[in-house]
Coordinates of C-alpha atoms and ligand atoms in Angstrom, one line a residue:
M198 CA 22.3 80.1 218.4
A199 CA 24.0 83.4 218.0
K200 CA 27.3 81.9 218.7
R201 CA 26.9 79.3 216.0
K202 CA 25.8 82.0 213.5
K203 CA 28.9 84.0 214.4
L204 CA 31.1 81.0 213.8
K205 CA 29.5 80.4 210.4
L206 CA 30.0 84.0 209.4
K207 CA 33.6 83.8 210.5
K208 CA 34.1 80.6 208.4
N209 CA 32.5 82.3 205.3
A210 CA 34.7 85.3 205.7
R211 CA 37.8 83.2 205.8
K212 CA 36.6 81.4 202.7
A213 CA 36.0 84.7 200.9
I214 CA 39.4 85.9 201.8
L215 CA 40.9 82.7 200.5
Y216 CA 39.0 83.1 197.3
I217 CA 40.1 86.6 196.9
I218 CA 43.7 85.6 197.5
I219 CA 43.5 82.8 195.0
F220 CA 41.8 85.0 192.5
T221 CA 44.4 87.7 192.9
F222 CA 47.3 85.3 192.4
L223 CA 45.6 83.7 189.4
S224 CA 45.0 87.1 187.8
V225 CA 48.6 88.3 188.4
F226 CA 49.8 85.0 187.0
L227 CA 47.6 85.2 183.9
V228 CA 48.4 88.8 183.3
N229 CA 52.1 88.1 183.4
K230 CA 51.7 85.1 181.1
Y231 CA 49.8 87.3 178.7
K232 CA 52.4 90.0 178.9
E233 CA 55.1 87.4 178.2
Y234 CA 53.2 86.0 175.3
R235 CA 52.8 89.6 173.9
Y236 CA 56.5 90.3 174.4
H237 CA 57.4 87.1 172.5
Q238 CA 55.5 88.5 169.5
T239 CA 57.5 91.7 169.4
N240 CA 60.4 92.3 167.0
E241 CA 62.6 93.2 170.0
Y242 CA 62.2 89.7 171.4
K243 CA 62.6 88.1 168.1
L244 CA 65.8 90.0 167.4
I245 CA 67.2 89.3 170.8
S246 CA 66.6 85.6 170.3
I247 CA 68.9 85.7 167.2
N248 CA 71.6 87.1 169.4
Y249 CA 71.2 90.9 168.9
T250 CA 71.7 92.8 172.1
L251 CA 68.8 94.9 173.4
K252 CA 70.6 98.0 172.3
E253 CA 71.1 96.6 168.8
A254 CA 67.5 95.4 168.5
N255 CA 66.3 98.9 169.4
K256 CA 68.6 100.5 166.9
I257 CA 67.4 98.1 164.1
E258 CA 63.8 99.0 164.9
K259 CA 64.6 102.7 165.0
E260 CA 66.6 102.8 161.7
L261 CA 64.7 100.4 159.5
T262 CA 61.2 100.1 158.0
K263 CA 58.9 97.4 159.4
K264 CA 59.4 95.4 156.2
Q265 CA 63.2 95.6 156.6
V266 CA 63.0 94.5 160.2
K267 CA 60.9 91.5 159.2
E268 CA 63.6 90.5 156.7
V269 CA 66.3 90.8 159.3
I270 CA 64.3 88.5 161.6
E271 CA 63.6 86.0 158.8
K272 CA 67.4 85.6 158.3
Q273 CA 67.6 84.0 161.8
K274 CA 71.2 85.0 162.0
K275 CA 73.0 88.1 163.3
D276 CA 74.1 90.4 160.5
S277 CA 77.2 92.3 161.5
V278 CA 77.3 94.3 158.2
L279 CA 73.9 95.6 158.8
L280 CA 74.9 96.7 162.3
S281 CA 77.9 98.6 160.9
L282 CA 75.8 100.3 158.3
I283 CA 73.0 101.4 160.6
N284 CA 75.6 102.9 163.0
E285 CA 76.8 105.2 160.2
K286 CA 75.8 108.9 160.7
Y287 CA 74.4 109.3 157.2
F288 CA 72.7 105.9 156.9
L289 CA 69.5 106.1 154.8
K290 CA 67.2 103.1 155.1
K291 CA 66.0 103.5 151.4
N292 CA 69.6 102.7 150.4
L293 CA 70.1 99.6 152.6
D294 CA 70.1 97.0 149.7
K295 CA 72.4 99.1 147.6
Y296 CA 74.9 99.5 150.5
K297 CA 74.9 95.7 151.0
E298 CA 75.3 95.1 147.3
Y299 CA 78.2 97.5 147.1
Y300 CA 79.8 96.0 150.1
K301 CA 79.8 92.5 148.6
S302 CA 82.4 93.6 145.9
N303 CA 84.1 96.3 148.0
T304 CA 84.8 94.7 151.4
E305 CA 87.9 96.9 151.8
T306 CA 86.0 100.1 151.6
S307 CA 85.0 101.7 154.9
F308 CA 81.3 101.7 155.9
T309 CA 81.5 105.5 156.0
D310 CA 82.6 105.6 152.4
I311 CA 80.1 103.0 151.3
V312 CA 77.2 105.1 152.7
A313 CA 78.6 108.3 151.2
I314 CA 79.2 106.7 147.7
I315 CA 75.7 105.1 147.6
N316 CA 74.0 108.2 149.0
V317 CA 75.4 110.4 146.2
G318 CA 75.0 107.7 143.5
A319 CA 78.8 107.6 142.8
Q320 CA 78.7 103.8 142.5
E321 CA 77.6 104.5 138.9
E322 CA 79.8 106.0 136.2
W323 CA 79.6 109.8 135.8
Y324 CA 76.8 110.8 133.4
Y325 CA 75.3 107.3 133.6
K326 CA 71.7 107.3 135.1
T327 CA 71.3 111.1 135.2
K328 CA 68.3 113.0 136.3
N329 CA 67.1 116.6 135.9
A330 CA 68.5 118.9 138.6
D331 CA 65.7 120.1 140.9
I332 CA 65.8 123.8 140.1
S333 CA 62.9 124.5 142.4
K334 CA 65.4 124.2 145.3
K335 CA 67.0 127.4 144.0
E336 CA 70.3 128.2 145.8
L337 CA 70.1 124.7 147.3
M338 CA 69.9 123.0 143.9
L339 CA 72.4 120.2 143.2
V340 CA 74.1 120.2 139.8
N341 CA 76.7 117.6 139.2
K342 CA 77.5 114.7 136.8
F343 CA 74.2 113.0 137.8
H344 CA 71.9 116.0 138.3
L345 CA 71.9 118.0 135.0
L346 CA 70.4 121.3 134.0
K347 CA 68.4 121.4 130.9
E348 CA 69.5 123.5 128.0
D349 CA 66.6 126.0 128.6
Y350 CA 67.4 126.6 132.3
D351 CA 66.6 130.2 133.2
P352 CA 69.2 131.5 135.7
G353 CA 67.1 134.6 136.5
E354 CA 68.7 138.0 136.7
I355 CA 72.4 137.9 135.9
V356 CA 74.5 140.7 137.3
K357 CA 78.0 141.7 136.2
L358 CA 80.6 142.2 139.0
E359 CA 82.4 145.6 139.2
G360 CA 86.0 145.7 138.0
K361 CA 87.4 145.8 141.5
Y362 CA 85.8 142.4 142.3
S363 CA 86.7 140.6 139.2
Y364 CA 89.3 139.7 136.6
G365 CA 87.8 140.0 133.2
E366 CA 84.1 140.0 132.7
V367 CA 82.4 138.0 135.4
S368 CA 78.8 137.8 136.4
A369 CA 76.6 135.8 138.7
N370 CA 72.9 135.7 139.7
K371 CA 71.8 138.6 141.9
V372 CA 71.9 136.8 145.3
T373 CA 75.4 135.3 144.5
H374 CA 76.7 138.6 143.2
D375 CA 75.6 140.5 146.3
A376 CA 76.9 137.9 148.6
F377 CA 80.3 137.9 146.8
V378 CA 80.6 141.7 147.0
K379 CA 79.8 141.6 150.7
M380 CA 82.4 138.9 151.2
A381 CA 85.1 140.6 149.1
D382 CA 84.5 143.9 151.0
A383 CA 84.9 142.1 154.3
A384 CA 88.1 140.4 153.1
R385 CA 89.5 143.7 151.9
K386 CA 89.2 145.0 155.5
D387 CA 91.6 142.1 156.4
D388 CA 93.9 143.1 153.6
I389 CA 92.8 140.2 151.4
S390 CA 91.8 140.8 147.8
L391 CA 89.3 138.3 146.4
L392 CA 88.8 138.4 142.6
A393 CA 86.2 136.5 140.7
T394 CA 87.6 135.0 137.5
S395 CA 84.6 133.0 136.4
G396 CA 81.0 133.0 137.3
F397 CA 77.8 132.4 135.3
R398 CA 78.2 130.5 132.1
T399 CA 75.5 129.6 129.6
Y400 CA 74.8 126.1 128.5
E401 CA 76.4 126.9 125.1
R402 CA 79.5 128.3 126.7
Q403 CA 79.9 125.3 128.9
D404 CA 79.5 123.1 125.9
E405 CA 82.3 125.0 124.1
I406 CA 84.6 124.7 127.1
Y407 CA 84.0 121.0 127.4
R408 CA 84.5 120.3 123.7
E409 CA 87.7 122.3 123.6
I410 CA 89.2 120.2 126.4
R411 CA 87.9 117.0 125.0
N412 CA 89.3 117.7 121.5
V413 CA 92.7 118.4 122.9
N414 CA 93.0 115.8 125.8
G415 CA 90.3 113.2 125.1
K416 CA 87.1 112.3 126.8
I417 CA 88.5 110.7 129.9
Y418 CA 90.6 113.7 130.8
A419 CA 87.8 116.1 129.9
D420 CA 85.2 114.3 132.0
G421 CA 87.6 114.3 135.0
F422 CA 88.6 117.9 134.7
A423 CA 85.6 119.8 133.2
A424 CA 81.9 119.4 133.1
R425 CA 79.7 118.5 130.1
A426 CA 77.1 121.1 129.3
G427 CA 74.3 120.8 131.9
A428 CA 76.6 119.5 134.6
S429 CA 78.5 122.6 135.6
E430 CA 77.5 124.6 138.6
H431 CA 78.6 127.7 136.7
E432 CA 75.5 127.4 134.6
T433 CA 73.4 127.8 137.8
G434 CA 74.6 131.3 138.4
Y435 CA 75.5 130.3 142.0
A436 CA 79.2 129.5 141.5
I437 CA 82.2 131.7 141.4
D438 CA 85.9 130.9 140.8
V439 CA 87.8 133.0 143.3
F440 CA 91.4 134.0 143.0
T441 CA 93.7 136.7 144.3
Y442 CA 96.5 138.7 142.7
S443 CA 99.4 136.6 141.5
A444 CA 97.7 133.3 142.3
T445 CA 97.2 130.4 139.8
T446 CA 95.2 127.2 140.1
D447 CA 98.5 125.6 141.2
N448 CA 99.2 127.8 144.2
F449 CA 95.9 129.3 145.2
E450 CA 95.5 126.9 148.1
G451 CA 98.7 128.2 149.7
T452 CA 97.6 131.9 149.6
D453 CA 96.2 134.0 152.5
A454 CA 93.1 134.5 150.4
Y455 CA 92.4 130.8 150.4
K456 CA 93.0 130.7 154.2
W457 CA 90.6 133.6 154.7
L458 CA 87.9 131.9 152.6
D459 CA 88.4 128.7 154.5
A460 CA 87.7 130.6 157.7
H461 CA 84.9 132.9 156.5
A462 CA 83.3 131.9 153.2
Q463 CA 80.4 130.1 155.0
D464 CA 79.5 133.3 156.9
Y465 CA 78.6 134.8 153.5
G466 CA 76.8 131.7 152.2
F467 CA 79.7 130.1 150.2
I468 CA 81.2 126.7 150.5
L469 CA 84.2 125.1 148.8
R470 CA 82.6 122.7 146.4
Y471 CA 85.3 120.3 145.3
P472 CA 87.5 119.6 148.3
K473 CA 90.7 117.5 148.3
E474 CA 90.4 113.7 148.2
K475 CA 86.7 113.8 147.4
K476 CA 86.7 113.3 143.7
Y477 CA 85.1 109.8 144.2
L478 CA 82.0 111.7 145.5
T479 CA 82.0 115.0 143.7
G480 CA 83.3 113.8 140.3
Y481 CA 85.8 116.7 140.2
T482 CA 89.5 117.0 140.9
P483 CA 90.0 119.3 143.9
E484 CA 89.4 123.0 143.0
S485 CA 90.5 125.2 145.9
W486 CA 89.0 128.2 144.0
H487 CA 85.5 127.1 143.1
F488 CA 83.0 128.4 145.6
R489 CA 79.3 127.9 145.5
Y490 CA 76.6 130.0 147.1
I491 CA 74.0 128.0 149.1
G492 CA 72.9 130.6 151.6
V493 CA 74.4 131.4 155.0
E494 CA 72.5 129.0 157.1
T495 CA 73.2 125.9 155.0
A496 CA 76.8 126.9 154.2
K497 CA 77.5 127.1 158.0
K498 CA 75.9 123.6 158.4
V499 CA 77.8 122.0 155.6
K500 CA 81.1 123.6 156.8
S501 CA 80.6 122.4 160.4
L502 CA 79.7 118.8 159.2
G503 CA 82.8 118.7 157.0
I504 CA 81.0 116.8 154.2
T505 CA 80.7 117.6 150.5
Y506 CA 77.6 119.3 149.2
D507 CA 76.7 116.1 147.3
E508 CA 76.5 114.2 150.6
Y509 CA 74.6 117.0 152.3
Y510 CA 72.1 117.2 149.6
A511 CA 71.5 113.5 149.5
Y512 CA 70.9 113.2 153.3
F513 CA 69.3 116.5 154.2
I514 CA 67.6 117.8 151.1
E515 CA 66.8 115.1 148.6
Ligands
ZN214 ZN1 84.5 126.8 138.9

């Protein structure tokens, strides 16, 4: 009797173990199936199934909005232009459609340039589609041919530079004035003289300058060379044209003063605002003498990135 009971127990135990094993296998199988099903619902899987690599799929998900990712998937075709664009350092997802639109008629333009042009809005003609400059940004405000100051802009306290720092009557707002004096004093210790020849201008004065140039040379020349009222950084109080003795606009770039500024201006909060070969972004022919105060921290950043302030503003501030 006891023996038979024992046998039965043994049999039941074996059965139970078998059930447990079957149950475990089944569970693992179902869980895996479920995981697979879930993975097939992900954008990553959907992107990979239209031939994007895992790395590309992850980049697309990281750089684009959910809606944009959905649109990429709906195309059911790998988009190499999209990949080039999202790999650009200053890619902004809000501009994706504009980049692509621009690329269609400018296939020779590099993707770096396409991103830069669209970010700063330079695909439009100067003074077309303008907006008010955001003056609440203070020393970081962007004023150019798309971001205009209003006629009643208040530049705050305007301070005249002492004779040893300027040629003629030149003034700037307080913070720019003080930074320039500090910079000019430091330059003097290196036997470099920095002289401000132009600083703050009123809206009315800028208007006069522009009209004079336009009346003599015509609108196209005037717009390429000078700024219409409201579009000059000189109206902000944060810009200074810097020269040295016996230098003109033609040879300033070759002077030791320019070299000194190129090496040190950012340490005092100034940047060269209209660099060479960037007119298509800044709207201005190169001006090796035009420096803009944006504060030490930002000036160092802009300098180290090697981009125009228009680009910096579009990507990091706006
Ligand atoms: Zn200037």
